[in-house]
Amino acid sequence: MRARRSLIDLDDLSANELTYMLSRAAEFEEDDPGHLLAGVGTVNLFFEQSTRTFTSFNLAQLRLGAHVVNLAPGDLSLATKGETIEDTALTLAAMGVGVLVVRHPEAGFTQRVARAFDGHVINAGDGAHAHPTQALLDLRTLRDEFGSLQGRTVVFVGDIVHSRVAHSTINGLRRLGANVVLVGPESFLPESYAQMGVSIERDFDAILPQADAVILLRIQRERFSSMPITDAQYVAEYQLNAARLQRIGPGAIVMHPGPYNRGMELDDTVLEFAGWRYAQQVRNGVFVRMAVLDFLVNGPAVALGA
Ligand code: ASP
């Protein structure tokens, strides 16, 4: 196994590595690459619920021929017997586990695992911090649609501050030259976000006609104690619905990392909209995760410049 690299956020990838990963995912979609991870031990440690990320990591590992063990938090000695996560990491490495995929409600937790684990760690979401493989699948989906993202306008709507998806995907979009516009109430979108080189808008209706893509976000109720505005107010100002779909430009698409909440950030008409790309995002999740696993364990298949 090569130098043990981990993927905690997109900043762990150089510009060339980022674009390589997106092309590699497209290659894997075209042609099944076979068992590039034959016999590699992978363990999925999910301390938070997950449907899409968990299943697609499993499928990606199985398609690449890896050995897969899924550990639920309740199964771990960590839970009740006083073991630390560092001890768990050491134990799994001693068994020959090569890759840990970790999701946890605390920001920084996967970084902590990566420091202790003699192998590769992939962040499958840590609190409100980062979700790099979701960012890669979002970028892959946007590339499927538009090719280059240079100069394209991507609008995120909703609970930006608590969204690890927004944090990682904004980073990737900026690096690929897209214009990023954030829309939401002050409590979910502080003015300080403007320092990230993005535009801040409070009026969803006004910005809609300019969007090439709209990324809706779920309100992350598990990450705060009381909802800062009423649900009704949120729906009135930020829900994508039939009336707002009328304002969207031709060729624009709508995305959502899932799980989506009907009646909150979207209504049922969005699910029928021709530009709704949720299924494509989920599908890309498998190929992107195959690409990440292959890259970390085997390195790039072609020489990448600095
Ligand atoms: N599935 C995404 C995440 O894990 C988005 C969400 O839960 O709203 O962050």
Coordinates of C-alpha atoms and ligand atoms in Angstrom, one line a residue:
M1 CA 0.0 0.0 0.0
R2 CA 1.3 3.5 -0.8
A3 CA 1.7 6.5 1.5
R4 CA -1.3 6.5 3.7
R5 CA -3.4 9.4 2.6
S6 CA -6.8 10.3 3.9
L7 CA -9.7 12.4 2.6
I8 CA -11.0 14.7 5.3
D9 CA -12.1 17.6 3.0
L10 CA -11.5 18.6 -0.6
D11 CA -8.5 20.7 0.5
D12 CA -6.7 17.4 0.8
L13 CA -6.7 17.1 -3.0
S14 CA -4.6 19.3 -5.3
A15 CA -6.4 20.9 -8.3
N16 CA -5.2 18.1 -10.6
E17 CA -6.2 15.4 -8.1
L18 CA -9.7 17.0 -7.8
T19 CA -10.3 16.9 -11.6
Y20 CA -8.7 13.5 -11.9
M21 CA -11.1 12.1 -9.3
L22 CA -14.1 13.5 -11.3
S23 CA -12.8 12.0 -14.6
R24 CA -12.0 8.7 -12.9
A25 CA -15.6 8.5 -11.5
A26 CA -16.9 9.0 -15.1
E27 CA -14.6 6.3 -16.4
F28 CA -15.9 3.9 -13.7
E29 CA -19.4 4.7 -14.8
E30 CA -18.5 3.8 -18.5
D31 CA -16.6 0.6 -17.6
D32 CA -16.6 -1.5 -14.6
P33 CA -12.9 -1.4 -13.5
G34 CA -12.9 -4.8 -11.8
H35 CA -11.4 -5.7 -8.5
L36 CA -9.0 -2.8 -7.9
L37 CA -9.3 -3.2 -4.2
A38 CA -9.1 -7.0 -4.2
G39 CA -8.6 -8.2 -0.6
V40 CA -8.3 -4.8 1.0
G41 CA -10.0 -4.6 4.3
T42 CA -12.5 -1.7 4.7
V43 CA -14.5 -0.8 7.7
N44 CA -17.5 1.5 7.7
L45 CA -18.0 3.3 11.1
F46 CA -21.1 5.3 11.0
F47 CA -22.0 7.1 14.3
E48 CA -24.9 9.0 12.6
Q49 CA -27.7 7.7 10.4
S50 CA -27.1 7.5 6.7
T51 CA -28.9 5.9 3.8
R52 CA -27.2 7.2 0.6
T53 CA -23.6 7.6 1.8
F54 CA -23.5 4.3 3.7
T55 CA -25.1 2.2 0.9
S56 CA -23.0 3.8 -1.8
F57 CA -19.7 3.3 0.1
N58 CA -20.7 -0.4 0.6
L59 CA -21.5 -0.8 -3.1
A60 CA -18.4 0.9 -4.1
Q61 CA -16.2 -1.3 -1.9
L62 CA -18.0 -4.5 -3.1
R63 CA -17.7 -3.5 -6.7
L64 CA -14.0 -3.0 -6.3
G65 CA -13.6 -6.4 -4.6
A66 CA -12.7 -5.1 -1.1
H67 CA -13.6 -6.9 2.1
V68 CA -16.3 -4.9 3.9
V69 CA -17.2 -4.8 7.6
N70 CA -19.9 -2.5 8.9
L71 CA -19.6 -1.5 12.5
A72 CA -22.6 0.2 14.2
P73 CA -21.6 2.4 17.1
G74 CA -23.5 0.1 19.5
D75 CA -21.2 -2.8 18.4
L76 CA -18.1 -1.1 19.5
S77 CA -16.2 -1.4 22.8
L78 CA -15.9 2.3 22.5
A79 CA -19.6 2.6 23.4
T80 CA -19.7 0.9 26.7
K81 CA -16.3 -0.5 27.7
G82 CA -14.2 2.7 27.9
E83 CA -12.1 2.2 24.8
T84 CA -11.0 5.4 23.0
I85 CA -11.4 6.0 19.3
E86 CA -7.6 6.0 19.1
D87 CA -7.5 2.5 20.6
T88 CA -10.2 1.4 18.2
A89 CA -8.2 2.7 15.3
L90 CA -5.0 0.9 16.4
T91 CA -6.9 -2.3 16.9
L92 CA -8.4 -2.2 13.4
A93 CA -5.1 -1.4 11.8
A94 CA -3.5 -4.4 13.6
M95 CA -6.1 -6.6 12.0
G96 CA -4.9 -5.4 8.6
V97 CA -7.8 -3.0 7.9
G98 CA -6.6 -0.6 5.2
V99 CA -9.5 1.9 5.0
L100 CA -11.8 3.4 7.5
V101 CA -14.9 5.3 6.3
V102 CA -16.1 7.4 9.2
R103 CA -19.2 9.5 9.9
H104 CA -19.7 11.3 13.2
P105 CA -21.8 14.1 14.5
E106 CA -18.7 16.0 15.9
A107 CA -16.7 18.2 13.6
G108 CA -13.1 17.2 13.6
F109 CA -13.8 13.6 14.6
T110 CA -12.6 11.9 11.4
Q111 CA -9.4 14.0 11.5
R112 CA -8.8 12.6 15.0
V113 CA -9.3 9.1 13.6
A114 CA -6.9 9.8 10.8
R115 CA -4.2 10.8 13.2
A116 CA -4.5 7.5 15.1
F117 CA -5.1 5.1 12.2
D118 CA -2.3 3.5 10.2
G119 CA -4.3 3.4 7.0
H120 CA -6.6 5.6 4.9
V121 CA -9.5 7.4 6.5
I122 CA -12.4 8.8 4.5
N123 CA -14.6 11.4 6.0
A124 CA -18.3 10.4 5.3
G125 CA -19.5 13.6 7.1
D126 CA -18.3 15.1 10.4
G127 CA -20.8 17.4 12.1
A128 CA -21.3 20.6 10.2
H129 CA -17.7 20.6 9.0
A130 CA -17.2 18.6 5.8
H131 CA -18.6 15.9 3.5
P132 CA -16.0 15.6 0.7
T133 CA -17.5 12.7 -1.2
Q134 CA -20.9 14.4 -1.4
A135 CA -19.0 17.4 -2.8
L136 CA -17.4 15.2 -5.4
L137 CA -20.7 13.7 -6.5
D138 CA -22.3 17.1 -6.7
L139 CA -19.4 18.3 -8.8
R140 CA -19.7 15.2 -11.0
T141 CA -23.4 15.8 -11.5
L142 CA -22.8 19.5 -12.4
R143 CA -20.1 18.4 -14.9
D144 CA -22.4 15.8 -16.5
E145 CA -24.8 18.7 -17.1
F146 CA -22.5 21.6 -18.1
G147 CA -19.0 20.2 -18.8
S148 CA -16.8 23.0 -17.5
L149 CA -18.2 24.9 -14.5
Q150 CA -16.2 28.0 -15.2
G151 CA -18.6 31.0 -14.9
R152 CA -21.6 28.9 -14.2
T153 CA -23.9 30.2 -11.4
V154 CA -24.7 27.7 -8.6
V155 CA -27.2 28.9 -5.9
F156 CA -27.4 27.2 -2.5
V157 CA -30.6 27.7 -0.6
G158 CA -31.3 27.2 3.1
D159 CA -29.4 26.2 6.2
I160 CA -25.9 26.9 4.9
V161 CA -24.3 27.4 8.3
H162 CA -25.1 23.8 9.6
S163 CA -24.5 22.1 6.2
R164 CA -21.3 20.2 5.8
V165 CA -22.4 19.5 2.2
A166 CA -22.5 23.2 1.5
H167 CA -19.1 23.8 3.1
S168 CA -17.4 21.1 1.0
T169 CA -19.2 21.7 -2.2
I170 CA -18.7 25.5 -2.1
N171 CA -15.0 24.8 -1.8
G172 CA -15.0 22.6 -4.9
L173 CA -17.2 24.9 -6.9
R174 CA -14.9 27.9 -6.2
R175 CA -11.9 25.8 -7.2
L176 CA -13.6 24.9 -10.5
G177 CA -14.4 28.5 -11.3
A178 CA -18.1 28.6 -10.7
N179 CA -19.9 31.7 -9.3
V180 CA -21.5 30.6 -6.0
V181 CA -24.5 32.4 -4.6
L182 CA -25.8 31.6 -1.1
V183 CA -29.4 32.3 -0.2
G184 CA -31.0 32.1 3.3
P185 CA -32.0 34.0 6.4
E186 CA -29.3 35.6 8.5
S187 CA -29.6 32.9 11.1
F188 CA -28.7 30.2 8.6
L189 CA -26.4 32.4 6.5
P190 CA -24.3 35.0 8.4
E191 CA -22.8 37.8 6.3
S192 CA -19.3 36.5 7.2
Y193 CA -19.8 33.8 4.5
A194 CA -19.0 36.6 2.0
Q195 CA -15.3 36.2 2.9
M196 CA -15.4 32.8 1.1
G197 CA -15.6 34.6 -2.2
V198 CA -19.3 33.9 -2.7
S199 CA -22.3 36.3 -3.1
I200 CA -24.9 36.5 -0.4
E201 CA -28.6 37.1 -1.4
R202 CA -31.6 37.2 0.8
D203 CA -34.2 37.2 -2.0
F204 CA -34.6 33.8 -3.5
D205 CA -37.1 35.0 -6.2
A206 CA -34.7 37.6 -7.4
I207 CA -31.8 35.3 -7.9
L208 CA -33.6 32.3 -9.4
P209 CA -33.6 33.5 -13.1
Q210 CA -29.7 33.7 -13.0
A211 CA -29.1 30.2 -11.7
D212 CA -27.6 27.4 -13.8
A213 CA -28.1 25.1 -10.8
V214 CA -30.0 25.4 -7.5
I215 CA -28.9 23.2 -4.7
L216 CA -31.5 22.9 -2.0
L217 CA -30.5 22.0 1.5
R218 CA -32.3 20.3 4.4
I219 CA -32.7 22.3 7.6
Q220 CA -30.2 20.5 9.9
R221 CA -32.5 20.4 12.9
E222 CA -30.3 17.9 14.7
R223 CA -27.5 20.5 14.9
F224 CA -29.4 23.3 16.8
S225 CA -31.9 23.5 19.6
S226 CA -34.6 25.8 18.4
M227 CA -35.6 26.8 14.9
P228 CA -34.6 30.5 14.4
I229 CA -37.6 31.3 12.1
T230 CA -41.0 29.6 11.9
D231 CA -41.5 26.8 9.4
A232 CA -44.2 28.9 7.7
Q233 CA -41.8 31.8 7.3
Y234 CA -39.1 29.5 5.9
V235 CA -41.5 28.0 3.4
A236 CA -42.8 31.4 2.3
E237 CA -39.3 32.7 1.6
Y238 CA -37.2 29.8 0.7
Q239 CA -39.2 26.8 -0.5
L240 CA -38.8 25.8 -4.1
N241 CA -42.3 25.3 -5.4
A242 CA -44.4 25.5 -8.6
A243 CA -44.5 29.3 -8.6
R244 CA -40.7 29.6 -8.1
L245 CA -40.0 26.9 -10.7
Q246 CA -41.6 29.3 -13.2
R247 CA -38.8 31.8 -12.5
I248 CA -36.0 29.3 -13.2
G249 CA -34.1 29.8 -16.5
P250 CA -34.2 27.2 -19.4
G251 CA -31.6 24.4 -19.0
A252 CA -31.2 25.1 -15.2
I253 CA -31.1 22.1 -12.9
V254 CA -32.2 21.5 -9.3
M255 CA -30.2 19.3 -6.9
H256 CA -30.5 18.2 -3.3
P257 CA -28.0 16.0 -1.3
G258 CA -30.9 14.2 0.4
P259 CA -32.8 13.4 2.5
Y260 CA -35.3 16.0 1.2
N261 CA -38.2 17.1 3.3
R262 CA -41.4 17.5 1.2
G263 CA -43.3 20.6 2.3
M264 CA -40.2 22.4 3.6
E265 CA -37.4 23.1 1.2
L266 CA -39.4 21.8 -1.8
D267 CA -42.9 20.8 -2.7
D268 CA -43.9 17.8 -4.9
T269 CA -43.8 19.8 -8.2
V270 CA -39.9 19.9 -7.9
L271 CA -39.8 16.1 -7.9
E272 CA -41.6 16.2 -11.3
F273 CA -39.5 19.0 -12.7
A274 CA -37.4 18.0 -15.8
G275 CA -34.3 19.5 -14.4
W276 CA -34.5 17.7 -11.0
R277 CA -31.2 15.8 -10.7
Y278 CA -31.4 14.1 -7.4
A279 CA -31.3 10.5 -8.8
Q280 CA -28.3 11.4 -10.9
Q281 CA -26.5 12.7 -7.8
V282 CA -27.2 9.5 -5.9
R283 CA -26.1 7.4 -8.9
N284 CA -22.8 9.4 -9.1
G285 CA -22.2 8.7 -5.4
V286 CA -21.2 5.1 -6.1
F287 CA -18.7 6.0 -8.9
V288 CA -17.2 8.9 -7.0
R289 CA -16.7 6.7 -3.9
M290 CA -15.1 4.0 -6.1
A291 CA -12.8 6.7 -7.5
V292 CA -11.8 7.9 -4.0
L293 CA -11.2 4.4 -2.7
D294 CA -9.1 3.5 -5.7
F295 CA -7.1 6.8 -5.5
L296 CA -6.3 6.5 -1.8
V297 CA -5.3 2.8 -1.9
N298 CA -3.7 2.5 -5.4
G299 CA -2.7 6.1 -6.3
P300 CA -3.6 7.8 -9.6
A301 CA -3.7 5.6 -12.7
V302 CA -1.9 8.3 -14.7
A303 CA 0.9 10.7 -13.7
L304 CA -0.7 13.9 -12.3
G305 CA 1.3 17.2 -12.5
A306 CA 1.8 19.2 -9.2
Ligands
ASP1 N1 -27.0 13.6 3.7 C1 -26.3 14.9 3.9 C2 -25.4 14.9 5.1 O1 -25.1 13.8 5.6 C3 -27.3 16.1 3.9 C4 -28.3 16.0 5.0 O2 -28.3 15.2 5.9 O3 -29.1 17.0 5.0 O4 -24.9 15.9 5.5

